[in-house]
């Protein structure tokens, strides 16, 4: 078995290998992230949506705390999706889109978003999933998502 990621292209020598392994967050990992961010939100009496997804951007766990506005549900999920699929913070993806003058629709999936608050979760330098937080000002969403990702840094 070997680990393959887009940053390490397959070489001719290992193209004959048939399987590889990937690291993904477990549901227990996702719940730890949600608990940490939820505790911070409750301590500050704030409401937000928290989404945790696997390395492919598919949802593992989600929480909408009291006081969170409904649009934040899908936005948090989409921030996590974007960070996982692009393997970088959702804000960085959005900044590149704006700087390059190309629309986010170029990704071919309406779930990609340009707002900050989505961050990848890395384990031993490899993406294992991502976190999306929405419902607060963008900067606060970003801080909370980074707080969750730091559990595995």
Coordinates of C-alpha atoms in Angstrom, one line a residue:
X1 CA 0.0 0.0 0.0
X2 CA 1.1 3.6 -0.6
X3 CA -0.4 7.0 0.0
X4 CA -1.3 9.1 -3.0
X5 CA -2.1 12.7 -3.0
X6 CA -2.5 15.3 -5.8
X7 CA 0.7 17.0 -4.7
X8 CA 2.7 13.7 -5.2
X9 CA 1.9 12.4 -8.7
X10 CA 2.2 8.8 -9.5
X11 CA 5.6 7.8 -11.0
X12 CA 6.1 5.2 -13.6
X13 CA 7.6 2.9 -10.9
X14 CA 4.5 2.9 -8.7
X15 CA 1.7 2.8 -11.4
X16 CA 1.6 -0.9 -11.1
X17 CA 0.4 -0.8 -7.5
X18 CA -3.3 -1.3 -7.3
X19 CA -4.3 0.2 -4.0
X20 CA -3.4 3.1 -1.8
X21 CA -4.4 4.3 1.6
X22 CA -6.0 7.7 2.6
X23 CA -6.5 9.3 6.0
X24 CA -10.0 10.4 6.9
X25 CA -11.5 11.9 10.0
X26 CA -13.6 9.5 12.0
X27 CA -17.0 10.4 13.4
X28 CA -15.4 10.5 16.8
X29 CA -12.8 13.0 15.5
X30 CA -15.6 15.1 14.0
X31 CA -17.5 15.1 17.3
X32 CA -14.4 16.3 19.2
X33 CA -14.1 19.2 16.7
X34 CA -17.8 20.1 17.1
X35 CA -17.6 19.9 20.9
X36 CA -14.6 22.2 21.0
X37 CA -16.2 24.9 18.7
X38 CA -19.6 24.5 20.4
X39 CA -18.0 25.1 23.8
X40 CA -16.4 28.3 22.5
X41 CA -19.7 29.5 21.0
X42 CA -21.7 28.8 24.2
X43 CA -19.0 30.6 26.3
X44 CA -19.4 33.7 24.1
X45 CA -23.2 33.2 23.8
X46 CA -23.1 33.1 20.0
X47 CA -24.9 31.0 17.4
X48 CA -23.3 29.3 14.4
X49 CA -23.3 26.3 12.2
X50 CA -20.4 23.8 12.3
X51 CA -19.8 21.2 9.6
X52 CA -17.1 18.6 9.5
X53 CA -16.5 16.6 6.4
X54 CA -14.1 13.9 5.2
X55 CA -11.2 14.4 2.8
X56 CA -13.6 14.4 -0.2
X57 CA -15.9 17.1 1.2
X58 CA -18.7 14.7 2.3
X59 CA -20.4 15.5 5.5
X60 CA -19.5 13.5 8.7
X61 CA -21.1 15.7 11.4
X62 CA -23.0 18.9 11.7
X63 CA -24.4 21.1 14.5
X64 CA -26.5 24.2 14.4
X65 CA -26.3 25.9 17.8
X66 CA -29.1 28.0 19.3
X67 CA -29.3 31.5 17.7
X68 CA -27.8 30.4 14.3
X69 CA -29.6 31.8 11.3
X70 CA -30.9 29.2 8.8
X71 CA -28.8 30.2 5.7
X72 CA -25.7 29.4 7.7
X73 CA -26.5 25.7 7.6
X74 CA -25.6 25.2 3.9
X75 CA -22.9 27.8 4.0
X76 CA -21.0 26.0 6.7
X77 CA -21.3 22.7 4.8
X78 CA -20.2 24.4 1.6
X79 CA -17.2 26.0 3.3
X80 CA -16.0 22.6 4.6
X81 CA -16.6 21.1 1.2
X82 CA -14.5 23.8 -0.5
X83 CA -11.7 23.5 1.9
X84 CA -11.6 19.7 1.6
X85 CA -11.8 19.6 -2.2
X86 CA -9.2 22.3 -2.8
X87 CA -7.0 21.3 0.2
X88 CA -6.8 25.0 1.3
X89 CA -8.9 27.4 3.3
X90 CA -12.1 28.5 1.6
X91 CA -11.1 32.2 1.8
X92 CA -7.9 31.5 -0.1
X93 CA -10.0 29.9 -2.9
X94 CA -12.3 32.9 -2.9
X95 CA -9.4 35.3 -3.0
X96 CA -7.9 33.5 -6.0
X97 CA -11.2 33.6 -7.8
X98 CA -11.5 37.4 -7.2
X99 CA -7.9 38.1 -8.1
X100 CA -8.1 36.0 -11.2
X101 CA -11.4 37.5 -12.3
X102 CA -13.0 34.1 -12.8
X103 CA -16.3 33.0 -11.2
X104 CA -16.6 30.3 -8.5
X105 CA -18.9 28.5 -11.0
X106 CA -15.8 27.5 -12.9
X107 CA -15.3 24.7 -10.4
X108 CA -18.4 23.0 -11.9
X109 CA -20.1 22.4 -8.5
X110 CA -22.4 24.9 -6.9
X111 CA -21.1 23.9 -3.4
X112 CA -17.8 25.8 -3.8
X113 CA -17.9 29.0 -1.9
X114 CA -15.6 32.0 -1.7
X115 CA -16.2 33.0 2.0
X116 CA -13.7 32.4 4.7
X117 CA -14.5 29.9 7.5
X118 CA -13.6 26.6 5.8
X119 CA -10.3 25.0 6.7
X120 CA -8.7 21.7 5.9
X121 CA -7.8 19.4 8.7
X122 CA -4.3 17.9 8.3
X123 CA -2.9 14.8 9.9
X124 CA 0.8 14.1 9.4
X125 CA 0.8 16.6 6.5
X126 CA -2.0 14.9 4.7
X127 CA -5.6 16.2 4.4
X128 CA -8.0 14.1 6.5
X129 CA -11.1 16.3 6.2
X130 CA -12.2 19.9 6.7
X131 CA -14.3 22.1 8.9
X132 CA -16.7 24.8 8.0
X133 CA -18.2 27.4 10.4
X134 CA -20.8 30.0 9.4
X135 CA -23.1 32.4 11.2
X136 CA -20.8 35.0 12.5
X137 CA -18.7 37.6 10.8
X138 CA -16.2 36.0 8.4
X139 CA -13.2 36.6 10.6
X140 CA -14.9 34.9 13.6
X141 CA -15.9 31.9 11.4
X142 CA -12.3 31.6 10.3
X143 CA -10.9 31.7 13.9
X144 CA -13.4 29.0 15.1
X145 CA -12.7 26.7 12.2
X146 CA -8.9 27.0 12.8
X147 CA -9.5 26.3 16.4
X148 CA -11.1 23.0 15.5
X149 CA -8.4 22.1 13.0
X150 CA -5.7 22.8 15.6
X151 CA -6.8 19.6 17.4
X152 CA -5.0 17.6 14.8
X153 CA -2.1 19.9 14.0

